[in-house]
Amino acid sequence: MASIKTAAEAVARIAYLSSDVVLSIQPALATESDFSRYLHSYSANRSPGLVAKEAPEVIAVRHNVDPLLSAFQPLRAGKLVSATTSSSILLPSIPHLYKLAQYPIVLHVSLHPSHAPDFSEITAIRQSGFIFLQSETIQEAQDLALSAHALAIKSGKGVIHFFDLANSRRDHPIEPENHELVRGILDLDTAWALQLIKDESSSLYVDDGRRATVTEAIAPASEGSRSDNSAAKETPLQNTIERRSEEIESSVGSSIRDSSADSRPTASSATSVESSITRPVSSEDVYEHITTIWSNLAQATGRVYQPFEYTGPENAESALFIFGSTGSFVDELGEAKPTDEFAKCGLITARLYRPWIGAQLAQRIPTTIRRIAVLEQIRRKTTKWGPVLLDVLTSLRAGPSAHGLPLIVGHQLGYLEPATVRQALRGIFQNLHSSVPLQNLEVGSREHPRPSLDQYDPVQPKIENAYMKILDQVFGERLYVANRLGASNAGISATIAASPEYGFGSLLARKEHRKRFIGEVQNAATTRDFTTDVPQGWLSKWVLSAEDTQKVNIIAPDVISRLRNDGSRLASTLLESKSLFFQESQWLIGSDAWAYDLGNSGVHHVIASGANVNMLIIDSQPWSERAASDEARRKKDIGLYAMNFGNAYVASVAVYSSYTQVLEAMIEADHFDGPSVVVAYLPYNKEDDSPLTVLQETKKAVDLGYWPLYRWNPNKEENGEPNFSLDSERIKQELEEFLRRDNHLTQLMNRHPKFAANLSESYGTEVRALQKRKAKDAYNTMLESLFGAPMTILFASDNGNAESLAKRLGNRGKARGLKTMVMAMDDYPLEDLPTEENVVLITSTAGQGEFPQNGRAFWDAVKDTTELDLGQINYAVFALGDSHYWPRKEDKIFYNKPGKDLDARIAFLGARRLTDVGLGDDQDPDSYQTGYAEWEPKLWQALGVDKVEGLPEEPPPITNEDIKIQSNFLRGTIAEGLADTTTGAISASDQQLTKFHGTYMQDDRDLRDERKAQGLEPAYSFMIRCRLNGGVATPSQWLQMDAISSSYGNETMKLTTRQTFQFHGVVKSKLKSAMRGINKALMTTIAACGDVNRNVMVSPLPTRSAFHRDVHRVSARISDHLLPSTTAYHEIWLKDNDSPDEKQTKIAGDAVVDKEPLYGPTYLPRKFKITIAIPPHNDTDVYAHDIGLIAIKDADGNRLEGFNVLVGGGMGVTHNNKKTYPRTGSMLGYFPASDIHLVCEKIMLVQRDNGDRKNRKHARLKYTIDDMGVDVFRSNVEELLGSKFEAPRPFEFKTNIDTFGWQKDEFGMNHFLMFIENGRVEDTADFPMKTGLREIAKVHKGEFRLTPNQHLCLFGVPDEDLDTIKGMLKKYKLDNLHFSGLRLSSSACVAFPTCGLAMAESERYLPELIGKLEGCLEENGLRQDSIVMRMTGCPNGCARPWLAEVAFVGKAYGAYNMYLGGGYHGQRLNKLYRSSIDEEEILGIMKPLLKRYALEREEGERFGDFVIRIGMIKPTKEGKTFHDDVAEEESDEE
């Protein structure tokens, strides 16, 4: 084991071993303290402690947020608690210290500042009741840390162990602690007995009467006994907790803690009746305990400790008593020459500072000592005489000296440079030996050099800039933040100046200042001291409007301008306060990170004052079980608190949930005449958490009602409007009900505090338990009527396979006479498991060998339980997995891991196997069915039902083809499903049909776990995709799409890789309205998804307008020609069925007359995609689609002549299924433009009639062509066409990325192609993109062209509008193209949280990953180089990753397959390089590779070509060889 090099490490190790809970008090959650990096390392490794039953819990707490508040809850729960901290927290924590001193808590305190510590923070709290121990070296830090914990356990009192880290920096490393020694010193039996005691106290600041006490036996006097020996401690010594309430005192008892330290004689054996008394622990008790501890330590190690340490000659006449940093003095004294004044000087230090045992000091120093210089390193001096000087004087007043009382001279020890210590010692001894020594002589400098940035100074985390930037954007020059960081406040510490309480006082002073300023301006307006008369008129106008916010802020800039032009002295004087010309928007900020509002006192003062002051309170506490369970740390609901006053505007906002609502709240707060409180949610665990983490936490809190979004304006009532506006749309009704009953609950909890926790407990927990019980009871009722043995089948399934298998097994069991019950594992009440007879468990494998979502809680309970006795049940397990999913040998353990683990655990709990665990493997010929077919007969045999005759035939499973043919031309039961208000979902078959209508049902995967825990269904919503031919939209359409996204969606728009708009987060109740809104914009969603031809894509081509117009007309003709004919879309979404004019025409009962001349009733086997590329731009990835049309110009090169036709491209793949692969299109030949729509039709018809309708994974056109052969396929198309393809015309592609910036076309029109990262159009605090595009759309006269790479072209800006548009682009930061070539060439699909197929993050993660590579690009001169990088969350290929030069395809959460070698022009597929790698591995590969590319590439060589040339990857020549010659072969070994 490595040696220990610092005192902080030594202390951290002891604290971790000796505690149940360690509070790691840090400058910030993301900034390590002296101790925290060690503690977090132990915690992350789940290192065991010696006291804790499991690994100790390490809780990081900011130093400025009343950190010791976090100690009460675990202490009262019987936990042994320690804290590691700097001394900066001690003075603010004084209200807690007096109470904590009566608990066995240990505070390890590193004195601060580290370069020049101030011991006054120790002396200031010396009377708090704590025991104080001081260490100086690394070895002493280890020993005294252990002593502190042992002493806390023995005495029941709090112990502060303090030390100066700098004092031991030059010490030699020491050996790690001996665990057996630690066990012996701590007295673990006593420690564990302490853990059994629970304290029901609830007050935090009021003294509740708790005292650390000792119980003594009292023996009555008897014959022959001495009367002065009538009271004696019991043996063994017992410490108890004294309560003012006799009931509590009697219930606690007196047998908590034993100590073997006592050896006093007991009362006479003649005593017949004994009683006891309880008294507080005294100094003598503490001394006994610490003496025993140090004696045991000395016996084990030879290291001796005393309450006071003396080093030096035993005949010394002079000594230094140092209460401060001793290191430099020890060095100088050790090197003293015989002629030095301080030669033969003794050194005294205190190991036990409190209680101060004066008698021990008198005994410890030699009797020859005649003079003592007391050095106190105390910079905050509050009394004339130093506290240590008074302690020493009091202790030695009787004096041990042979010459009487020694002379004691006090000195104030300031900052000393190491080089000046010797000189300082001379000065001290000269003063000490002078005839009249000076008391309180200052030694060293009072002012110590301060580092440029102290880690404990308040710092606003970058993540909080979101709210600050919104304030800046909304209020601009008017904004005044009273407690902003960096403001100059003479004589006030930065921490105090940043506090809301101080800021409020500052604001009141500023308001008075403005009143005076108005008077000064009024006087100035009547003087003649200006250079001209102009300022006077403006000043008079300003005075009249000074209190009118709207008017004065319009006038203020003009007034300031006139004063500047005037240049007189009076004008200059007024300009010194120019900000006061504005009616400021005055704000106070409250933040846990840098402006902590202790006890909400700032909020209280603001509201109670009634002043027109705005407060922004940033709450960064994530919603978590730990936060919810810590009553002491739980925050007051500031919003409800403020609303109860009745005079304040209150808003609860969350910028990562609704940016618009934040804007509204801040504007309304500013307009409100009175106090305003905006409570803003920004949850993070560390200040450097990613925005993605904050987004996910915010969504959970808002969705579950922990953080409701609302605005409350008490003035609205006067206008007949409701005061309260609830903005949490998804669960608006639920939240309103919650708020209605909240008043009643609050009153009930106030009356009955003991029941508060139960009343406020998440009601979802109760709902979930009730749901489980009702489901189980319903099954039992049903089964009672059946005969045969029972069989309970529990499944855990992510993609539905395990669930389908379980249900099929249940049906087969019923057919064999068994009473079967089928449930998801998490829906089953675990306490019933021991009562079952036969249990079958079926589970698939998720992520990195994890349980699926609906089985995790079941597994967590089963694996941790020690109480389940399954000795009476029989069981069997079947597992589904993929033996090739994790190719590396070390990862093979993940194959079917959940099933294997479950089998082993159930057997361990006593159950009997019916048959060996079955393993279904996706790599087998029939996938998991191969293994299942072997396993199921063994199960029936074990149950004795294998020979049942006359079993009914099972109906075949319903396929997509069945759903389509039974749908009555895409109607299904969609209309009925939309009308069902009991759920946010629609049926499974309708989910397949709505795709044809342009919408997918999804749920928010960020919220799945939490909603399930609350007993709620998933957060269902719908994605809507428009059909937008060629990606061309008018400004009017853009505005309508913007409005739809805000009114019905999640306030964002997605520009997709299919060159169209996509909306997310549309709830079912708004789905129809959104569809109608799109239709009103003269757009549609029909056939945007589904087994039909989808949106036809076209190159944006801004530089050749006429040619683009020709191509776009052709694309429109193709799109319209291949559009489905069903009227179902109109009936379901657009018709008003209540109108008498909108009655459906039906025949033969309820059948609607309809037809599909092209598609037929079953439509196509799979989706069908067409794209058009215009050379030299392959920005539509023409090779990646079912049909790729390459536009060919006429002989003049100006207009469209025809197309080269590619067929059979496609991107969808299934991981590790080599029967699936991506494919680039094959060339059929050239065809004229006039009939190209017919060519597309015939290609589609050949696919309709020949595509695989049995296996959807083999149904795309690419497989049809490979099965038929290109020549056969071409001939079939030509036969339908009645003509043949010509030879392909020559063409050349040079790029497949967008050309950003301004361009002109042949007509002189201007076009700007802007970068929209991954196509997400939204407003953020940093980038109001959505707002900017909305404002531009209001004035733009041209088009908005969406690009297939998810960017946007502002098309058709005339020269006369150019300056206006450029100004708007700049204003909203839309003209920023200063991104790396890698970022500009990147693309990602949506993935989490809405895509149900996503296995990993994509859109939300790729920008982060690129950011971590851009430094490397900069270093190697590659910042401007275009490298095509794409990422998808699954292998279905929406962002066309298989054509990228480097691609990352999600395999599991946080794990990606890496592909290299795609063609830069989109012409060549890439190939697997590494499988299932995480971010660290990605960066480890990419950074050296980018450096190598910069150094070794040839002239003009692209990245994809480079990796092939250097042999890193083999080229993929066709789709069928995609899986061949990969760089990382998959292994068959387990």
XYZ file of C-alpha atoms in Angstrom, residues 869-1293:
425
model
C -37.187 -17.778 2.104
C -37.935 -19.439 -1.227
C -37.499 -22.990 0.005
C -41.072 -23.920 -0.987
C -41.062 -22.792 -4.613
C -39.972 -24.315 -7.913
C -38.568 -22.019 -10.562
C -37.142 -21.764 -14.049
C -35.382 -18.926 -15.890
C -35.144 -18.115 -19.580
C -32.848 -15.288 -20.701
C -32.666 -13.419 -24.011
C -29.428 -11.875 -25.208
C -26.853 -11.550 -27.969
C -23.561 -13.416 -27.653
C -21.902 -11.034 -30.146
C -23.231 -7.818 -28.664
C -20.076 -7.283 -26.573
C -17.212 -8.473 -28.766
C -14.323 -8.130 -26.315
C -13.488 -11.155 -24.195
C -13.560 -9.179 -20.976
C -17.116 -8.064 -21.777
C -18.511 -11.543 -22.464
C -19.855 -11.651 -18.913
C -22.614 -9.286 -20.085
C -24.138 -11.939 -22.359
C -27.477 -12.873 -20.766
C -26.159 -11.592 -17.441
C -29.580 -10.664 -15.938
C -30.934 -14.172 -16.503
C -27.830 -15.873 -15.167
C -27.713 -13.613 -12.114
C -31.391 -14.149 -11.410
C -31.033 -17.920 -11.690
C -28.122 -17.957 -9.236
C -29.814 -15.631 -6.748
C -33.171 -17.454 -6.683
C -31.314 -20.737 -6.133
C -29.279 -19.130 -3.328
C -32.535 -18.136 -1.605
C -33.550 -21.797 -1.492
C -35.762 -22.329 -4.543
C -35.605 -25.578 -6.540
C -34.786 -25.471 -10.276
C -37.323 -27.035 -12.597
C -34.759 -26.954 -15.411
C -31.433 -25.303 -16.177
C -31.456 -21.663 -17.187
C -32.338 -21.282 -20.854
C -30.265 -18.938 -23.011
C -31.760 -17.374 -26.120
C -29.131 -15.979 -28.493
C -29.854 -13.477 -31.272
C -26.980 -15.029 -33.199
C -28.715 -18.406 -33.528
C -30.471 -19.252 -36.822
C -33.903 -18.416 -35.385
C -32.634 -15.827 -32.954
C -33.680 -16.460 -29.350
C -36.341 -18.889 -30.545
C -33.667 -21.546 -31.121
C -32.713 -21.710 -27.459
C -36.311 -21.308 -26.375
C -37.457 -24.269 -28.457
C -35.012 -26.468 -26.526
C -35.908 -25.008 -23.108
C -39.720 -25.016 -23.139
C -40.229 -28.825 -23.494
C -37.963 -29.373 -20.492
C -40.168 -27.018 -18.472
C -43.357 -28.929 -19.364
C -41.626 -32.189 -18.556
C -40.558 -30.912 -15.129
C -44.148 -29.787 -14.437
C -45.569 -33.131 -15.607
C -47.656 -31.642 -18.409
C -45.486 -32.627 -21.359
C -47.803 -35.381 -22.669
C -51.058 -33.466 -22.869
C -52.976 -34.325 -26.032
C -55.349 -32.278 -28.138
C -53.558 -28.964 -27.710
C -55.191 -26.218 -29.828
C -53.268 -24.607 -32.651
C -51.849 -21.224 -31.782
C -52.916 -18.291 -33.941
C -49.984 -16.732 -35.797
C -48.704 -13.472 -34.333
C -50.205 -10.293 -35.752
C -47.784 -8.624 -38.155
C -47.581 -5.161 -39.663
C -49.040 -6.628 -42.848
C -52.080 -7.820 -40.891
C -52.471 -4.398 -39.275
C -52.329 -2.648 -42.655
C -54.792 -4.917 -44.408
C -57.245 -4.758 -41.481
C -56.901 -0.994 -41.131
C -59.435 -0.068 -43.827
C -56.926 2.067 -45.678
C -55.093 3.435 -42.631
C -58.116 4.185 -40.436
C -57.855 1.511 -37.803
C -59.225 2.800 -34.498
C -57.191 6.016 -34.552
C -60.234 8.285 -34.149
C -61.483 6.283 -31.179
C -58.033 6.283 -29.605
C -57.764 10.054 -29.882
C -61.119 10.418 -28.122
C -60.022 8.243 -25.180
C -59.058 10.661 -22.384
C -58.175 7.943 -19.851
C -54.676 7.559 -21.257
C -52.120 9.592 -23.144
C -51.427 6.621 -25.421
C -53.088 4.903 -28.358
C -53.264 1.182 -29.121
C -50.265 -0.729 -30.466
C -51.852 -1.294 -33.891
C -52.807 2.374 -34.162
C -49.242 3.312 -33.306
C -48.181 1.558 -36.510
C -50.918 3.227 -38.554
C -50.341 6.797 -37.316
C -46.867 6.625 -38.841
C -48.535 6.765 -42.273
C -50.248 9.951 -41.080
C -46.895 11.499 -40.145
C -46.842 10.978 -36.401
C -45.134 8.573 -33.992
C -46.201 7.935 -30.416
C -43.253 8.286 -28.059
C -42.627 8.736 -24.374
C -40.075 10.842 -22.554
C -37.393 8.349 -21.579
C -35.781 10.816 -19.192
C -38.915 10.458 -17.074
C -39.712 6.752 -17.334
C -38.241 5.638 -14.017
C -39.637 8.494 -11.981
C -43.139 8.299 -13.443
C -43.191 4.576 -12.887
C -42.146 5.052 -9.279
C -45.005 7.541 -8.893
C -47.537 5.056 -10.228
C -48.057 7.076 -13.417
C -48.071 5.878 -17.001
C -45.111 6.953 -19.156
C -45.053 10.585 -20.301
C -46.596 9.809 -23.683
C -46.445 12.374 -26.433
C -46.291 12.412 -30.205
C -43.701 13.405 -32.756
C -45.149 15.043 -35.887
C -43.168 15.131 -39.121
C -44.237 17.362 -41.993
C -44.110 16.476 -45.642
C -42.177 19.388 -47.161
C -41.190 18.763 -50.733
C -37.574 19.763 -51.334
C -37.403 21.416 -47.910
C -38.805 24.724 -49.239
C -41.040 26.803 -46.943
C -42.383 30.340 -47.158
C -41.855 32.868 -44.331
C -45.557 32.534 -43.512
C -45.198 28.777 -43.183
C -42.144 29.226 -40.990
C -44.122 31.482 -38.641
C -46.948 28.977 -38.463
C -44.541 26.116 -37.741
C -42.963 28.242 -35.015
C -46.377 28.910 -33.465
C -47.348 25.224 -33.605
C -44.138 24.187 -31.824
C -44.814 26.707 -29.042
C -48.539 26.124 -28.691
C -48.666 22.352 -29.054
C -45.110 21.021 -28.777
C -42.108 21.408 -26.506
C -41.229 24.915 -27.778
C -38.586 23.602 -30.184
C -38.496 22.610 -33.856
C -36.283 19.972 -35.394
C -34.964 20.399 -38.928
C -34.504 16.779 -39.925
C -32.132 14.853 -42.153
C -35.182 14.313 -44.383
C -35.292 18.063 -45.052
C -38.471 18.838 -43.185
C -39.942 20.067 -39.891
C -40.419 17.791 -36.932
C -42.214 18.603 -33.688
C -41.790 16.779 -30.386
C -43.719 16.669 -27.152
C -47.225 17.023 -28.632
C -49.644 15.435 -26.163
C -52.569 13.440 -27.478
C -55.173 16.057 -26.619
C -53.344 18.584 -28.822
C -52.456 16.250 -31.657
C -55.473 16.993 -33.809
C -55.127 20.753 -33.332
C -51.479 20.588 -34.338
C -52.321 18.604 -37.483
C -54.976 21.146 -38.439
C -52.514 23.979 -37.841
C -50.051 22.381 -40.235
C -52.801 21.971 -42.826
C -53.765 25.638 -42.488
C -50.160 26.473 -43.380
C -50.815 24.680 -46.708
C -48.605 21.812 -45.584
C -49.364 18.214 -44.673
C -47.956 15.261 -42.740
C -49.496 12.416 -44.769
C -46.862 9.861 -45.822
C -44.089 11.641 -43.920
C -43.558 8.251 -42.242
C -44.828 4.701 -42.775
C -44.523 2.096 -45.531
C -44.994 4.588 -48.350
C -42.883 7.003 -50.313
C -41.812 9.731 -47.923
C -40.604 13.310 -48.297
C -38.710 13.870 -51.551
C -35.406 15.640 -50.887
C -33.609 18.137 -53.158
C -30.266 19.931 -52.905
C -30.840 23.524 -51.700
C -28.458 24.864 -54.413
C -28.593 28.578 -53.574
C -26.209 29.602 -56.365
C -28.246 28.273 -59.318
C -31.821 29.434 -58.824
C -33.207 28.554 -62.251
C -31.740 25.051 -62.217
C -33.034 24.500 -58.682
C -36.472 25.621 -59.820
C -36.469 22.973 -62.560
C -35.403 20.237 -60.160
C -37.855 21.324 -57.475
C -40.749 21.119 -59.957
C -39.760 17.545 -60.763
C -39.547 16.658 -57.085
C -43.029 18.078 -56.522
C -44.345 16.013 -59.426
C -42.784 12.852 -58.008
C -44.076 13.598 -54.520
C -47.646 14.294 -55.650
C -47.677 11.319 -58.021
C -46.687 8.861 -55.280
C -48.930 10.287 -52.563
C -51.366 7.780 -50.986
C -54.974 8.236 -52.120
C -56.777 7.255 -48.911
C -59.190 9.808 -47.504
C -58.537 8.546 -43.964
C -56.149 11.438 -43.281
C -58.799 14.034 -44.101
C -61.477 12.217 -42.123
C -59.418 11.733 -38.969
C -57.520 15.002 -38.729
C -59.273 17.672 -40.767
C -62.975 16.852 -40.860
C -65.313 18.276 -38.256
C -67.435 15.191 -37.664
C -69.970 17.192 -35.672
C -70.799 19.312 -38.677
C -73.830 18.205 -40.773
C -71.826 19.048 -43.904
C -69.016 16.670 -42.939
C -70.801 13.328 -42.895
C -68.853 10.353 -44.199
C -70.190 8.421 -47.191
C -70.465 4.738 -46.314
C -71.703 1.604 -48.085
C -72.234 -1.978 -46.946
C -72.675 -1.125 -43.330
C -69.713 0.818 -41.919
C -67.193 0.337 -44.742
C -65.872 3.624 -46.138
C -65.434 3.800 -49.894
C -61.691 4.130 -50.562
C -58.946 2.883 -52.859
C -55.180 2.912 -53.350
C -54.415 2.512 -57.064
C -50.649 2.536 -56.558
C -50.150 1.020 -53.149
C -53.055 -1.369 -52.673
C -54.484 -2.153 -49.222
C -51.123 -3.322 -47.781
C -49.033 -0.454 -49.140
C -45.272 -1.162 -49.408
C -43.275 -3.805 -47.511
C -41.233 -1.041 -45.831
C -40.520 2.684 -46.002
C -39.430 4.179 -49.314
C -37.209 7.229 -49.731
C -36.315 9.345 -52.767
C -33.724 12.086 -53.009
C -32.314 14.322 -55.729
C -28.719 15.554 -55.761
C -27.361 18.293 -57.976
C -23.646 17.817 -58.767
C -21.120 18.788 -57.568
C -23.090 18.791 -54.283
C -24.076 15.453 -52.805
C -25.617 17.205 -49.802
C -28.677 14.906 -49.976
C -26.597 11.699 -49.659
C -27.970 10.421 -52.948
C -26.389 6.965 -52.489
C -28.229 6.343 -49.215
C -31.829 6.145 -50.492
C -34.151 3.702 -52.195
C -34.056 5.956 -55.235
C -31.282 8.461 -55.770
C -31.661 10.847 -58.693
C -28.571 12.703 -59.908
C -29.648 15.802 -61.837
C -27.990 16.185 -65.259
C -27.839 19.586 -66.965
C -28.501 20.232 -70.628
C -25.803 20.979 -73.180
C -25.770 24.673 -72.202
C -25.332 23.774 -68.563
C -28.213 25.975 -67.447
C -31.379 23.879 -67.300
C -32.395 20.377 -66.287
C -32.318 17.621 -68.896
C -32.650 14.352 -66.994
C -31.393 12.113 -64.217
C -28.983 9.294 -63.572
C -31.011 6.808 -61.494
C -29.578 4.994 -58.471
C -31.595 2.318 -56.645
C -31.212 0.217 -53.521
C -29.558 2.568 -51.072
C -30.544 2.203 -47.434
C -29.122 2.748 -43.970
C -31.031 0.529 -41.511
C -29.008 -2.141 -39.682
C -29.445 -4.345 -36.615
C -26.406 -4.605 -34.333
C -24.545 -7.908 -34.733
C -27.048 -9.249 -37.240
C -24.901 -9.751 -40.320
C -27.961 -10.425 -42.418
C -28.653 -6.704 -42.161
C -26.342 -4.097 -43.619
C -26.284 -0.585 -45.093
C -26.043 -0.283 -48.844
C -25.190 2.385 -51.378
C -27.379 2.716 -54.452
C -26.705 0.840 -57.698
C -26.798 2.636 -61.040
C -29.687 1.761 -63.374
C -28.870 4.390 -65.987
C -30.091 7.737 -67.326
C -33.693 8.792 -67.971
C -35.169 12.102 -69.219
C -36.722 14.454 -66.695
C -40.166 14.501 -68.314
C -40.992 10.927 -67.270
C -38.861 10.530 -64.172
C -41.957 10.398 -61.940
C -43.059 7.314 -63.867
C -39.628 5.750 -63.418
C -39.955 6.254 -59.661
C -43.447 4.750 -59.748
C -42.308 1.596 -61.579
C -39.339 1.103 -59.279
C -41.702 1.396 -56.339
C -44.154 -1.094 -57.884
C -41.425 -3.688 -58.406
C -40.524 -3.284 -54.748
C -44.219 -3.472 -53.778
C -44.615 -6.814 -55.521
C -41.224 -8.381 -54.754
C -40.206 -7.006 -51.374
C -40.088 -9.329 -48.350
C -43.364 -8.943 -46.416
C -42.543 -11.665 -43.865
C -39.325 -10.285 -42.395
C -39.339 -6.522 -41.935
C -35.586 -6.561 -41.321
C -35.217 -7.855 -44.867
C -37.977 -5.806 -46.475
C -36.170 -2.714 -47.774
C -35.493 -2.276 -51.493
C -31.762 -2.830 -50.916
C -32.400 -6.491 -50.012
C -34.861 -6.944 -52.883
C -32.210 -5.786 -55.352
C -29.499 -7.982 -53.837
C -31.890 -10.940 -53.900
C -32.978 -10.320 -57.509
C -29.744 -8.905 -58.868
C -29.400 -5.425 -60.370
C -29.822 -6.552 -63.969
C -32.994 -8.515 -63.249
C -34.399 -5.660 -61.255
C -33.604 -3.197 -64.068
C -35.318 -5.368 -66.625
C -38.463 -5.619 -64.462
C -38.602 -1.847 -64.208
C -37.996 -1.400 -67.928
C -40.753 -3.891 -68.676
C -43.258 -1.833 -66.693
C -41.954 1.400 -68.221
C -42.042 0.159 -71.774
C -38.627 1.751 -72.410
C -35.037 1.243 -71.405
C -32.542 3.262 -69.395
C -29.788 5.019 -71.314
C -26.170 4.811 -70.279
C -25.481 7.026 -67.265
C -24.269 10.542 -68.008
C -20.979 11.756 -66.516
C -21.073 13.700 -63.236
C -18.767 14.559 -60.344
C -19.422 15.072 -56.639
